[in-house]
Amino acid sequence: FLVDIASISPSILLRMQAHDRISDFRTAKLRYLRLARLFRMQRFFAITEEWKVLGGISNAVLALCNRVGLIIYMVHVMACAWSATALEVQASGMDVMTWPAGLQAAKGGMEALYTEPWGLYSLSLYWAIMTLTGIGYGDITPQNYIEYWVASAGMLLSGGLWAVTIGEVCGVLTNLQPHDTAMKLEADKLNWLMEERGVSSDKRKELRRYVYEVAHVKKMEDQTTVVQNLSPMLQGYVIGAMMDNFYSKVEYLRSLQPDRVVRLSSSLKPRLFAPGETIHPERSLFLIRRGIAARNGKIMTAGEVWGTDMILENDHLRESNPVRCLSYLEVLSLPVEALHAVTDNAPDQRVKIRWAQIRLALWTAIRKIGAAGQMLKRNSGIDLAQLEPEEVSLLCVDVLEGNFRNPEPWLQRRMTIRASKSPVASPRASPQPSENARAGPPPASSIAPSDIAQMKAMLELLTRQMDMLTPAAAKRQ
């Protein structure tokens, strides 16, 4: 309010003077009160703070824009002050030369350039830019003591502003892309190391390429640090946007509560592997963010996952084939210990994980037992339907314990078991069963009783093996 009153007071006083209410007042000086409007510029800083929130403007870019705006404003003020000095000296009637007169005497030119407002402002703006940047051509110089004072003040202010601007611009440009700067520094260090250690030229190319590729991993680590500084609710929003593709591909992760997902995401570790590198099996879940890999003859690209069987406690049920990198492979890895730490104090979440573990274990076990049966039939011509329940149990135990790699040892054990069960031949003839006994009751269904017994034995054995081979999971349950 006070700023507005001060800025409009010249108009009020000029009207009063026009009606002879004010006398002996230098009305020209009243116009300078309009400069009070400049104090309203402080609202501009509040507006820029709002821009940061609404538009997401980079602080580095905003700092550069603020500095450029300040320089333009400073140049404009200096130009106005320099031209106003000449006009004030001419209006005062002092018998001294002004800088427009000296410039006109030295260079000549259009009369309007030295008398009209736009001409004086153009020359003053040229002088202000020249003074601010320190170029100093020397064609526009002060001609009286008032102009010397104004020029001295302008040089002091503009010199300090220019020095601060140069320093701030250098700092902003240095930190504008911190990841690229850090990557270039690491590349220089690597070059010095390879030069001192005498690394071959072929290996140098691979090492430099890896340093440039690992910059994406460093950026991901910095993003993780930024997310951890947010509140839990905001972390959930950010992680939901970043990792939704990851968690939606894994059944037992989709059922986790949002707060558990936030805690689990803090354990995600970005990793980078070089082309031709082999990733050996480990109890971790992997998400491909960038690159191409192959496993079991299947090509995997960005967005695909492997290692979902990390929740299985039985080492022989988990996939044991390694992953081969066909290009630079950037992944996110989640260790199984992180999942246990998140669900240990949440019974409802632990039950869901346990059920997923049981389903995955049963499916994997049946698939591996089926593959063992196919191998047995292919090598020895024995079908699973021809086996006794005890032999099926023996086969399941060997598969779940990782002992069924070659059918020959298992066939020898089978023959040993059958030989131990065979009765000793008796010299007496065994009694012949009667006709009714030989016929027996008619079957109740088309499924043979031996098949039903084998199926029951297999399910009982799998359940027993699950409890036996997953002690840690059973203890958590």
Tab-separated table of C-alpha atoms in Angstrom:
chain	number	residue	atom	x	y	z
A	1	PHE	CA	0.000	0.000	0.000
A	2	LEU	CA	2.759	2.477	0.915
A	3	VAL	CA	4.592	1.700	-2.310
A	4	ASP	CA	1.457	2.420	-4.350
A	5	ILE	CA	0.848	5.731	-2.498
A	6	ALA	CA	4.437	6.862	-3.102
A	7	SER	CA	4.243	5.963	-6.775
A	8	ILE	CA	0.995	7.880	-7.492
A	9	SER	CA	1.791	10.929	-5.336
A	10	PRO	CA	3.529	12.808	-8.224
A	11	SER	CA	0.317	12.795	-10.240
A	12	ILE	CA	-1.693	14.101	-7.251
A	13	LEU	CA	0.798	16.877	-6.510
A	14	LEU	CA	1.014	17.914	-10.156
A	15	ARG	CA	-2.761	18.292	-10.304
A	16	MET	CA	-2.738	20.379	-7.116
A	17	GLN	CA	-0.008	22.609	-8.552
A	18	ALA	CA	-2.012	23.070	-11.709
A	19	HIS	CA	-4.808	24.618	-9.565
A	20	ASP	CA	-2.330	26.925	-7.788
A	21	ARG	CA	-2.536	24.895	-4.572
A	22	ILE	CA	1.217	24.250	-4.574
A	23	SER	CA	3.794	26.807	-5.456
A	24	ASP	CA	7.536	26.954	-5.608
A	25	PHE	CA	7.778	23.208	-5.933
A	26	ARG	CA	10.080	21.639	-8.491
A	27	THR	CA	7.574	19.436	-10.225
A	28	ALA	CA	10.259	17.699	-12.296
A	29	LYS	CA	11.725	16.149	-9.126
A	30	LEU	CA	8.382	14.617	-8.234
A	31	ARG	CA	8.636	12.233	-11.157
A	32	TYR	CA	11.472	10.378	-9.443
A	33	LEU	CA	9.025	9.165	-6.819
A	34	ARG	CA	7.673	6.827	-9.467
A	35	LEU	CA	10.815	4.790	-8.959
A	36	ALA	CA	9.173	3.498	-5.769
A	37	ARG	CA	7.358	1.022	-7.996
A	38	LEU	CA	10.622	-0.830	-8.306
A	39	PHE	CA	10.155	-2.088	-4.751
A	40	ARG	CA	7.302	-4.203	-6.060
A	41	MET	CA	9.944	-6.303	-7.827
A	42	GLN	CA	10.251	-8.371	-4.658
A	43	ARG	CA	7.064	-10.148	-5.731
A	44	PHE	CA	8.959	-11.480	-8.716
A	45	PHE	CA	11.045	-13.708	-6.454
A	46	ALA	CA	7.904	-15.234	-4.957
A	47	ILE	CA	6.646	-15.872	-8.479
A	48	THR	CA	9.864	-17.671	-9.434
A	49	GLU	CA	9.537	-19.891	-6.362
A	50	GLU	CA	6.051	-20.825	-7.527
A	51	TRP	CA	7.422	-21.623	-10.978
A	52	LYS	CA	9.782	-24.134	-9.417
A	53	VAL	CA	6.825	-26.032	-7.977
A	54	LEU	CA	4.430	-25.753	-10.912
A	55	GLY	CA	6.750	-26.172	-13.867
A	56	GLY	CA	9.610	-28.166	-12.401
A	57	ILE	CA	12.183	-25.669	-13.678
A	58	SER	CA	15.752	-26.699	-13.006
A	59	ASN	CA	17.392	-24.654	-10.273
A	60	ALA	CA	20.531	-24.348	-12.387
A	61	VAL	CA	18.583	-23.016	-15.384
A	62	LEU	CA	16.576	-20.710	-13.127
A	63	ALA	CA	19.787	-19.345	-11.571
A	64	LEU	CA	21.156	-18.576	-15.041
A	65	CYS	CA	17.896	-16.853	-16.033
A	66	ASN	CA	17.915	-14.798	-12.824
A	67	ARG	CA	21.496	-13.728	-13.423
A	68	VAL	CA	20.794	-12.735	-17.031
A	69	GLY	CA	17.731	-10.785	-15.916
A	70	LEU	CA	19.759	-9.002	-13.245
A	71	ILE	CA	22.405	-8.036	-15.805
A	72	ILE	CA	19.764	-6.669	-18.193
A	73	TYR	CA	18.178	-4.699	-15.366
A	74	MET	CA	21.551	-3.322	-14.240
A	75	VAL	CA	22.445	-2.267	-17.784
A	76	HIS	CA	19.088	-0.530	-18.160
A	77	VAL	CA	19.489	1.368	-14.866
A	78	MET	CA	23.012	2.459	-15.779
A	79	ALA	CA	21.838	3.615	-19.206
A	80	CYS	CA	19.003	5.621	-17.665
A	81	ALA	CA	21.329	7.174	-15.084
A	82	TRP	CA	23.943	8.052	-17.711
A	83	SER	CA	21.454	9.725	-20.047
A	84	ALA	CA	19.678	11.457	-17.139
A	85	THR	CA	23.015	12.922	-16.014
A	86	ALA	CA	23.522	14.653	-19.354
A	87	LEU	CA	19.945	15.954	-19.398
A	88	GLU	CA	20.183	17.272	-15.817
A	89	VAL	CA	23.439	19.093	-16.539
A	90	GLN	CA	21.943	20.700	-19.651
A	91	ALA	CA	18.739	21.675	-17.777
A	92	SER	CA	20.680	23.225	-14.886
A	93	GLY	CA	22.299	25.809	-17.191
A	94	MET	CA	25.845	24.937	-16.156
A	95	ASP	CA	28.470	26.150	-18.606
A	96	VAL	CA	30.179	22.765	-18.959
A	97	MET	CA	30.446	20.216	-21.721
A	98	THR	CA	28.422	17.041	-21.475
A	99	TRP	CA	29.278	13.631	-22.837
A	100	PRO	CA	26.783	13.879	-25.772
A	101	ALA	CA	28.397	17.142	-26.854
A	102	GLY	CA	31.887	15.677	-26.622
A	103	LEU	CA	30.860	12.589	-28.578
A	104	GLN	CA	29.173	14.721	-31.265
A	105	ALA	CA	32.263	16.901	-31.571
A	106	ALA	CA	34.493	13.848	-31.945
A	107	LYS	CA	32.356	11.710	-34.269
A	108	GLY	CA	29.604	13.870	-35.670
A	109	GLY	CA	26.526	12.281	-37.117
A	110	MET	CA	22.781	12.821	-36.915
A	111	GLU	CA	21.643	15.586	-34.611
A	112	ALA	CA	18.748	13.455	-33.341
A	113	LEU	CA	21.193	10.878	-32.039
A	114	TYR	CA	22.457	13.382	-29.445
A	115	THR	CA	19.234	15.222	-28.643
A	116	GLU	CA	16.286	12.833	-28.977
A	117	PRO	CA	15.455	10.488	-26.032
A	118	TRP	CA	15.771	7.306	-28.076
A	119	GLY	CA	19.141	8.416	-29.415
A	120	LEU	CA	20.501	9.262	-25.970
A	121	TYR	CA	19.209	5.979	-24.577
A	122	SER	CA	20.880	4.012	-27.381
A	123	LEU	CA	24.224	5.697	-26.713
A	124	SER	CA	23.794	5.272	-22.948
A	125	LEU	CA	22.931	1.584	-23.338
A	126	TYR	CA	26.052	1.118	-25.454
A	127	TRP	CA	28.143	2.808	-22.740
A	128	ALA	CA	26.531	0.717	-19.956
A	129	ILE	CA	27.224	-2.595	-21.710
A	130	MET	CA	30.768	-1.511	-22.472
A	131	THR	CA	31.363	-0.510	-18.844
A	132	LEU	CA	29.756	-3.661	-17.407
A	133	THR	CA	31.759	-6.078	-19.525
A	134	GLY	CA	35.013	-4.168	-19.055
A	135	ILE	CA	35.658	-3.698	-22.793
A	136	GLY	CA	36.059	0.083	-22.664
A	137	TYR	CA	36.390	1.400	-26.220
A	138	GLY	CA	36.885	4.923	-24.897
A	139	ASP	CA	34.669	6.752	-27.369
A	140	ILE	CA	32.111	7.809	-24.704
A	141	THR	CA	33.821	9.472	-21.736
A	142	PRO	CA	32.693	11.782	-18.913
A	143	GLN	CA	33.182	15.504	-19.561
A	144	ASN	CA	32.383	17.066	-16.164
A	145	TYR	CA	32.666	16.202	-12.479
A	146	ILE	CA	29.061	15.016	-12.184
A	147	GLU	CA	29.533	12.547	-15.041
A	148	TYR	CA	32.805	11.388	-13.498
A	149	TRP	CA	30.994	10.574	-10.230
A	150	VAL	CA	28.209	8.730	-12.052
A	151	ALA	CA	30.697	6.801	-14.227
A	152	SER	CA	32.776	5.821	-11.173
A	153	ALA	CA	29.730	4.538	-9.322
A	154	GLY	CA	28.629	2.625	-12.414
A	155	MET	CA	32.041	0.972	-12.820
A	156	LEU	CA	32.119	-0.126	-9.171
A	157	LEU	CA	28.657	-1.625	-9.236
A	158	SER	CA	28.936	-3.216	-12.672
A	159	GLY	CA	32.429	-4.608	-11.999
A	160	GLY	CA	31.300	-6.382	-8.850
A	161	LEU	CA	28.136	-7.678	-10.520
A	162	TRP	CA	30.077	-8.972	-13.524
A	163	ALA	CA	32.626	-10.788	-11.344
A	164	VAL	CA	29.897	-12.447	-9.289
A	165	THR	CA	28.014	-13.378	-12.461
A	166	ILE	CA	31.050	-15.034	-14.047
A	167	GLY	CA	31.708	-17.073	-10.900
A	168	GLU	CA	28.076	-18.148	-10.533
A	169	VAL	CA	27.728	-19.069	-14.197
A	170	CYS	CA	30.856	-21.231	-14.002
A	171	GLY	CA	29.531	-22.971	-10.902
A	172	VAL	CA	26.104	-23.549	-12.435
A	173	LEU	CA	27.540	-24.931	-15.664
A	174	THR	CA	29.789	-27.255	-13.679
A	175	ASN	CA	26.880	-28.667	-11.677
A	176	LEU	CA	24.321	-28.548	-14.495
A	177	GLN	CA	25.093	-32.167	-15.440
A	178	PRO	CA	26.804	-33.714	-12.400
A	179	HIS	CA	26.541	-37.269	-13.713
A	180	ASP	CA	28.348	-36.418	-16.942
A	181	THR	CA	31.026	-34.540	-15.018
A	182	ALA	CA	31.600	-37.475	-12.659
A	183	MET	CA	31.668	-39.901	-15.593
A	184	LYS	CA	34.312	-37.864	-17.417
A	185	LEU	CA	36.415	-37.707	-14.261
A	186	GLU	CA	36.180	-41.488	-13.852
A	187	ALA	CA	37.156	-41.943	-17.508
A	188	ASP	CA	40.239	-39.768	-17.010
A	189	LYS	CA	41.243	-41.743	-13.927
A	190	LEU	CA	40.816	-44.987	-15.864
A	191	ASN	CA	42.983	-43.677	-18.706
A	192	TRP	CA	45.758	-42.795	-16.249
A	193	LEU	CA	45.491	-46.215	-14.630
A	194	MET	CA	45.640	-48.093	-17.945
A	195	GLU	CA	48.580	-45.990	-19.086
A	196	GLU	CA	50.554	-46.720	-15.920
A	197	ARG	CA	49.673	-50.429	-15.847
A	198	GLY	CA	50.291	-51.020	-19.537
A	199	VAL	CA	46.845	-52.399	-20.425
A	200	SER	CA	46.515	-53.579	-24.026
A	201	SER	CA	44.673	-51.385	-26.512
A	202	ASP	CA	41.836	-53.902	-27.016
A	203	LYS	CA	41.089	-54.062	-23.310
A	204	ARG	CA	41.326	-50.300	-22.990
A	205	LYS	CA	38.447	-49.899	-25.423
A	206	GLU	CA	36.255	-52.302	-23.437
A	207	LEU	CA	37.082	-50.617	-20.134
A	208	ARG	CA	36.328	-47.138	-21.456
A	209	ARG	CA	33.046	-48.364	-22.892
A	210	TYR	CA	32.057	-49.833	-19.536
A	211	VAL	CA	32.783	-46.549	-17.726
A	212	TYR	CA	30.511	-44.669	-20.107
A	213	GLU	CA	27.758	-47.272	-19.773
A	214	VAL	CA	27.910	-47.385	-15.970
A	215	ALA	CA	26.872	-43.718	-15.832
A	216	HIS	CA	23.229	-44.870	-16.095
A	217	VAL	CA	23.704	-47.033	-12.994
A	218	LYS	CA	25.191	-44.121	-11.053
A	219	LYS	CA	22.220	-41.997	-12.015
A	220	MET	CA	19.851	-44.706	-10.767
A	221	GLU	CA	21.675	-44.820	-7.428
A	222	ASP	CA	21.328	-41.050	-7.055
A	223	GLN	CA	17.621	-41.290	-7.829
A	224	THR	CA	17.240	-43.920	-5.113
A	225	THR	CA	18.873	-41.543	-2.623
A	226	VAL	CA	16.486	-38.760	-3.627
A	227	VAL	CA	13.458	-41.019	-3.171
A	228	GLN	CA	14.611	-42.080	0.297
A	229	ASN	CA	14.566	-38.438	1.432
A	230	LEU	CA	10.819	-38.172	0.724
A	231	SER	CA	8.029	-38.996	3.121
A	232	PRO	CA	6.672	-42.581	3.107
A	233	MET	CA	3.509	-41.587	1.252
A	234	LEU	CA	5.402	-39.685	-1.444
A	235	GLN	CA	7.885	-42.534	-1.722
A	236	GLY	CA	4.960	-44.810	-2.518
A	237	TYR	CA	3.820	-42.491	-5.319
A	238	VAL	CA	7.269	-42.258	-6.877
A	239	ILE	CA	8.061	-45.961	-6.528
A	240	GLY	CA	4.662	-46.887	-7.919
A	241	ALA	CA	5.454	-44.861	-11.043
A	242	MET	CA	9.020	-46.151	-11.356
A	243	MET	CA	8.680	-49.816	-10.399
A	244	ASP	CA	5.135	-50.754	-11.358
A	245	ASN	CA	6.454	-52.683	-14.360
A	246	PHE	CA	8.728	-54.659	-12.045
A	247	TYR	CA	6.272	-55.688	-9.355
A	248	SER	CA	3.408	-56.402	-11.739
A	249	LYS	CA	5.415	-59.201	-13.379
A	250	VAL	CA	5.924	-61.157	-10.134
A	251	GLU	CA	2.869	-62.790	-8.582
A	252	TYR	CA	3.944	-62.758	-4.963
A	253	LEU	CA	5.097	-59.110	-5.151
A	254	ARG	CA	1.751	-57.886	-6.499
A	255	SER	CA	0.074	-58.900	-3.245
A	256	LEU	CA	2.372	-56.776	-1.068
A	257	GLN	CA	0.955	-53.737	0.674
A	258	PRO	CA	2.172	-50.292	-0.514
A	259	ASP	CA	4.244	-49.625	2.608
A	260	ARG	CA	5.976	-53.001	2.187
A	261	VAL	CA	6.688	-52.182	-1.454
A	262	VAL	CA	8.341	-48.925	-0.383
A	263	ARG	CA	10.576	-50.743	2.082
A	264	LEU	CA	11.358	-53.434	-0.450
A	265	SER	CA	12.319	-50.916	-3.126
A	266	SER	CA	15.024	-49.450	-0.911
A	267	SER	CA	16.872	-52.767	-1.283
A	268	LEU	CA	16.887	-52.694	-5.086
A	269	LYS	CA	20.446	-52.529	-6.365
A	270	PRO	CA	21.285	-51.361	-9.912
A	271	ARG	CA	23.980	-53.428	-11.605
A	272	LEU	CA	25.693	-53.430	-15.000
A	273	PHE	CA	27.215	-56.399	-16.833
A	274	ALA	CA	29.447	-56.347	-19.906
A	275	PRO	CA	28.720	-58.212	-23.170
A	276	GLY	CA	29.650	-61.879	-22.999
A	277	GLU	CA	29.570	-61.881	-19.207
A	278	THR	CA	27.902	-64.791	-17.415
A	279	ILE	CA	25.537	-64.169	-14.508
A	280	HIS	CA	25.562	-67.239	-12.318
A	281	PRO	CA	22.421	-68.203	-10.367
A	282	GLU	CA	21.884	-66.516	-7.046
A	283	ARG	CA	18.920	-66.063	-4.761
A	284	SER	CA	17.898	-62.722	-6.218
A	285	LEU	CA	15.192	-61.369	-8.466
A	286	PHE	CA	16.388	-59.509	-11.574
A	287	LEU	CA	14.643	-56.946	-13.773
A	288	ILE	CA	16.220	-55.956	-17.076
A	289	ARG	CA	16.191	-52.183	-17.529
A	290	ARG	CA	18.390	-52.019	-20.604
A	291	GLY	CA	20.147	-54.558	-22.805
A	292	ILE	CA	19.686	-58.108	-24.114
A	293	ALA	CA	20.398	-61.449	-22.402
A	294	ALA	CA	19.790	-65.137	-23.076
A	295	ARG	CA	18.891	-68.066	-20.817
A	296	ASN	CA	17.931	-71.604	-21.766
A	297	GLY	CA	17.767	-70.553	-25.408
A	298	LYS	CA	15.318	-67.714	-24.666
A	299	ILE	CA	16.124	-64.086	-25.487
A	300	MET	CA	15.268	-61.585	-22.738
A	301	THR	CA	14.966	-57.842	-23.333
A	302	ALA	CA	14.100	-54.741	-21.310
A	303	GLY	CA	11.182	-55.227	-18.904
A	304	GLU	CA	11.600	-58.987	-18.444
A	305	VAL	CA	12.478	-60.661	-15.139
A	306	TRP	CA	14.193	-63.810	-13.996
A	307	GLY	CA	14.879	-65.371	-10.612
A	308	THR	CA	11.252	-65.517	-9.444
A	309	ASP	CA	12.085	-68.892	-7.870
A	310	MET	CA	14.313	-67.222	-5.281
A	311	ILE	CA	11.680	-67.900	-2.612
A	312	LEU	CA	12.244	-71.675	-2.913
A	313	GLU	CA	14.413	-73.074	-0.134
A	314	ASN	CA	15.288	-76.230	-2.075
A	315	ASP	CA	18.387	-75.500	-4.140
A	316	HIS	CA	17.516	-78.275	-6.600
A	317	LEU	CA	14.142	-76.740	-7.462
A	318	ARG	CA	15.602	-73.383	-8.405
A	319	GLU	CA	16.830	-72.747	-11.933
A	320	SER	CA	20.536	-73.488	-12.128
A	321	ASN	CA	21.351	-72.394	-15.682
A	322	PRO	CA	23.310	-69.107	-15.946
A	323	VAL	CA	22.312	-66.000	-17.892
A	324	ARG	CA	24.469	-64.876	-20.792
A	325	CYS	CA	24.742	-61.148	-21.582
A	326	LEU	CA	24.481	-60.393	-25.297
A	327	SER	CA	25.041	-56.658	-24.814
A	328	TYR	CA	25.608	-54.260	-21.953
A	329	LEU	CA	22.970	-55.393	-19.496
A	330	GLU	CA	21.608	-53.011	-16.866
A	331	VAL	CA	19.467	-54.747	-14.243
A	332	LEU	CA	17.866	-54.183	-10.866
A	333	SER	CA	18.491	-56.979	-8.376
A	334	LEU	CA	16.456	-57.771	-5.263
A	335	PRO	CA	17.923	-60.302	-2.787
A	336	VAL	CA	15.629	-62.757	-1.062
A	337	GLU	CA	16.838	-61.557	2.344
A	338	ALA	CA	15.197	-58.198	1.655
A	339	LEU	CA	11.864	-59.909	0.992
A	340	HIS	CA	12.140	-61.903	4.224
A	341	ALA	CA	13.014	-58.758	6.198
A	342	VAL	CA	9.916	-56.979	4.851
A	343	THR	CA	7.458	-59.841	5.504
A	344	ASP	CA	8.813	-61.327	8.748
A	345	ASN	CA	6.828	-58.955	10.977
A	346	ALA	CA	3.683	-59.095	8.806
A	347	PRO	CA	1.824	-62.411	9.250
A	348	ASP	CA	-0.712	-61.737	6.527
A	349	GLN	CA	1.980	-60.931	3.984
A	350	ARG	CA	4.043	-63.914	5.092
A	351	VAL	CA	1.097	-66.267	4.506
A	352	LYS	CA	0.717	-65.000	0.935
A	353	ILE	CA	4.411	-65.465	0.266
A	354	ARG	CA	4.227	-68.979	1.764
A	355	TRP	CA	1.316	-69.970	-0.471
A	356	ALA	CA	3.157	-68.636	-3.508
A	357	GLN	CA	6.172	-70.649	-2.417
A	358	ILE	CA	4.127	-73.852	-2.145
A	359	ARG	CA	2.482	-73.377	-5.544
A	360	LEU	CA	5.787	-72.635	-7.225
A	361	ALA	CA	7.515	-75.569	-5.507
A	362	LEU	CA	4.783	-78.050	-6.483
A	363	TRP	CA	4.711	-76.852	-10.067
A	364	THR	CA	8.502	-76.958	-10.371
A	365	ALA	CA	8.701	-80.375	-8.693
A	366	ILE	CA	6.043	-81.913	-10.973
A	367	ARG	CA	7.782	-80.465	-14.007
A	368	LYS	CA	11.158	-81.854	-12.942
A	369	ILE	CA	9.658	-85.264	-12.090
A	370	GLY	CA	7.982	-85.338	-15.492
A	371	ALA	CA	11.295	-84.497	-17.156
A	372	ALA	CA	12.946	-87.325	-15.195
A	373	GLY	CA	10.228	-89.730	-16.326
A	374	GLN	CA	10.798	-88.754	-19.946
A	375	MET	CA	14.525	-89.333	-19.544
A	376	LEU	CA	13.828	-92.721	-17.944
A	377	LYS	CA	11.521	-93.722	-20.772
A	378	ARG	CA	13.902	-92.508	-23.436
A	379	ASN	CA	16.953	-94.308	-22.011
A	380	SER	CA	15.440	-97.533	-20.643
A	381	GLY	CA	11.917	-97.719	-22.097
A	382	ILE	CA	10.297	-97.686	-18.634
A	383	ASP	CA	7.116	-95.626	-18.277
A	384	LEU	CA	6.051	-94.007	-14.995
A	385	ALA	CA	2.777	-95.965	-15.126
A	386	GLN	CA	4.749	-99.217	-14.895
A	387	LEU	CA	6.415	-98.267	-11.621
A	388	GLU	CA	5.297	-99.373	-8.197
A	389	PRO	CA	4.318	-96.718	-5.627
A	390	GLU	CA	7.569	-97.238	-3.723
A	391	GLU	CA	9.557	-96.802	-6.957
A	392	VAL	CA	7.689	-93.582	-7.727
A	393	SER	CA	8.521	-92.352	-4.232
A	394	LEU	CA	12.164	-93.246	-4.782
A	395	LEU	CA	12.162	-91.321	-8.072
A	396	CYS	CA	10.577	-88.244	-6.458
A	397	VAL	CA	13.077	-88.268	-3.604
A	398	ASP	CA	16.016	-88.512	-5.999
A	399	VAL	CA	14.705	-85.669	-8.151
A	400	LEU	CA	13.969	-83.344	-5.201
A	401	GLU	CA	17.347	-84.076	-3.649
A	402	GLY	CA	19.184	-83.528	-6.928
A	403	ASN	CA	20.429	-87.115	-7.254
A	404	PHE	CA	18.636	-88.030	-10.499
A	405	ARG	CA	21.091	-86.953	-13.168
A	406	ASN	CA	21.648	-90.354	-14.781
A	407	PRO	CA	18.974	-93.124	-14.926
A	408	GLU	CA	21.494	-95.951	-14.579
A	409	PRO	CA	22.153	-95.606	-10.813
A	410	TRP	CA	18.426	-95.295	-10.197
A	411	LEU	CA	17.712	-98.437	-12.272
A	412	GLN	CA	20.284	-100.389	-10.268
A	413	ARG	CA	18.679	-99.295	-7.008
A	414	ARG	CA	15.270	-100.272	-8.428
A	415	MET	CA	16.538	-103.743	-9.264
A	416	THR	CA	18.005	-104.060	-5.778
A	417	ILE	CA	14.679	-103.132	-4.185
A	418	ARG	CA	12.737	-105.557	-6.359
A	419	ALA	CA	15.204	-108.362	-5.657
A	420	SER	CA	14.882	-107.787	-1.917
A	421	LYS	CA	11.086	-108.073	-2.190
A	422	SER	CA	10.997	-111.193	-4.354
A	423	PRO	CA	9.869	-114.311	-2.291
A	424	VAL	CA	12.145	-117.365	-2.059
A	425	ALA	CA	10.980	-120.220	-4.357
A	426	SER	CA	9.157	-123.037	-2.438
A	427	PRO	CA	9.320	-126.764	-3.468
A	428	ARG	CA	5.660	-127.160	-2.731
A	429	ALA	CA	3.165	-126.091	-5.289
A	430	SER	CA	1.143	-123.122	-4.293
A	431	PRO	CA	-2.602	-123.635	-4.108
A	432	GLN	CA	-4.559	-122.492	-7.138
A	433	PRO	CA	-7.121	-119.761	-6.499
A	434	SER	CA	-10.695	-120.435	-7.206
A	435	GLU	CA	-12.487	-119.123	-10.251
A	436	ASN	CA	-14.364	-116.466	-8.249
A	437	ALA	CA	-11.191	-115.355	-6.543
A	438	ARG	CA	-9.404	-115.074	-9.875
A	439	ALA	CA	-12.157	-112.950	-11.339
A	440	GLY	CA	-12.417	-110.494	-8.431
A	441	PRO	CA	-14.815	-107.534	-8.198
A	442	PRO	CA	-15.349	-105.368	-11.270
A	443	PRO	CA	-13.375	-102.104	-11.419
A	444	ALA	CA	-15.185	-99.020	-10.106
A	445	SER	CA	-13.726	-96.725	-12.756
A	446	SER	CA	-11.512	-96.686	-15.804
A	447	ILE	CA	-8.495	-95.583	-13.698
A	448	ALA	CA	-6.399	-98.450	-12.445
A	449	PRO	CA	-5.990	-98.702	-8.668
A	450	SER	CA	-2.205	-98.722	-9.105
A	451	ASP	CA	-2.373	-95.348	-10.863
A	452	ILE	CA	-4.474	-93.902	-8.050
A	453	ALA	CA	-2.015	-95.222	-5.492
A	454	GLN	CA	0.884	-93.746	-7.424
A	455	MET	CA	-0.808	-90.329	-7.607
A	456	LYS	CA	-1.600	-90.358	-3.892
A	457	ALA	CA	1.926	-91.419	-3.059
A	458	MET	CA	3.385	-88.681	-5.250
A	459	LEU	CA	1.255	-85.934	-3.670
A	460	GLU	CA	2.003	-87.167	-0.144
A	461	LEU	CA	5.687	-87.350	-0.950
A	462	LEU	CA	5.754	-83.857	-2.460
A	463	THR	CA	4.005	-82.415	0.580
A	464	ARG	CA	6.423	-84.212	2.892
A	465	GLN	CA	9.388	-83.065	0.837
A	466	MET	CA	8.153	-79.489	0.902
A	467	ASP	CA	8.073	-79.505	4.710
A	468	MET	CA	11.417	-81.268	4.846
A	469	LEU	CA	13.255	-79.154	2.266
A	470	THR	CA	11.942	-75.737	3.320
A	471	PRO	CA	12.784	-75.551	7.024
A	472	ALA	CA	13.296	-71.788	7.052
A	473	ALA	CA	9.950	-71.093	5.439
A	474	ALA	CA	8.195	-73.529	7.747
A	475	LYS	CA	9.751	-71.859	10.752
A	476	ARG	CA	8.559	-68.416	9.589
A	477	GLN	CA	5.074	-69.827	8.990
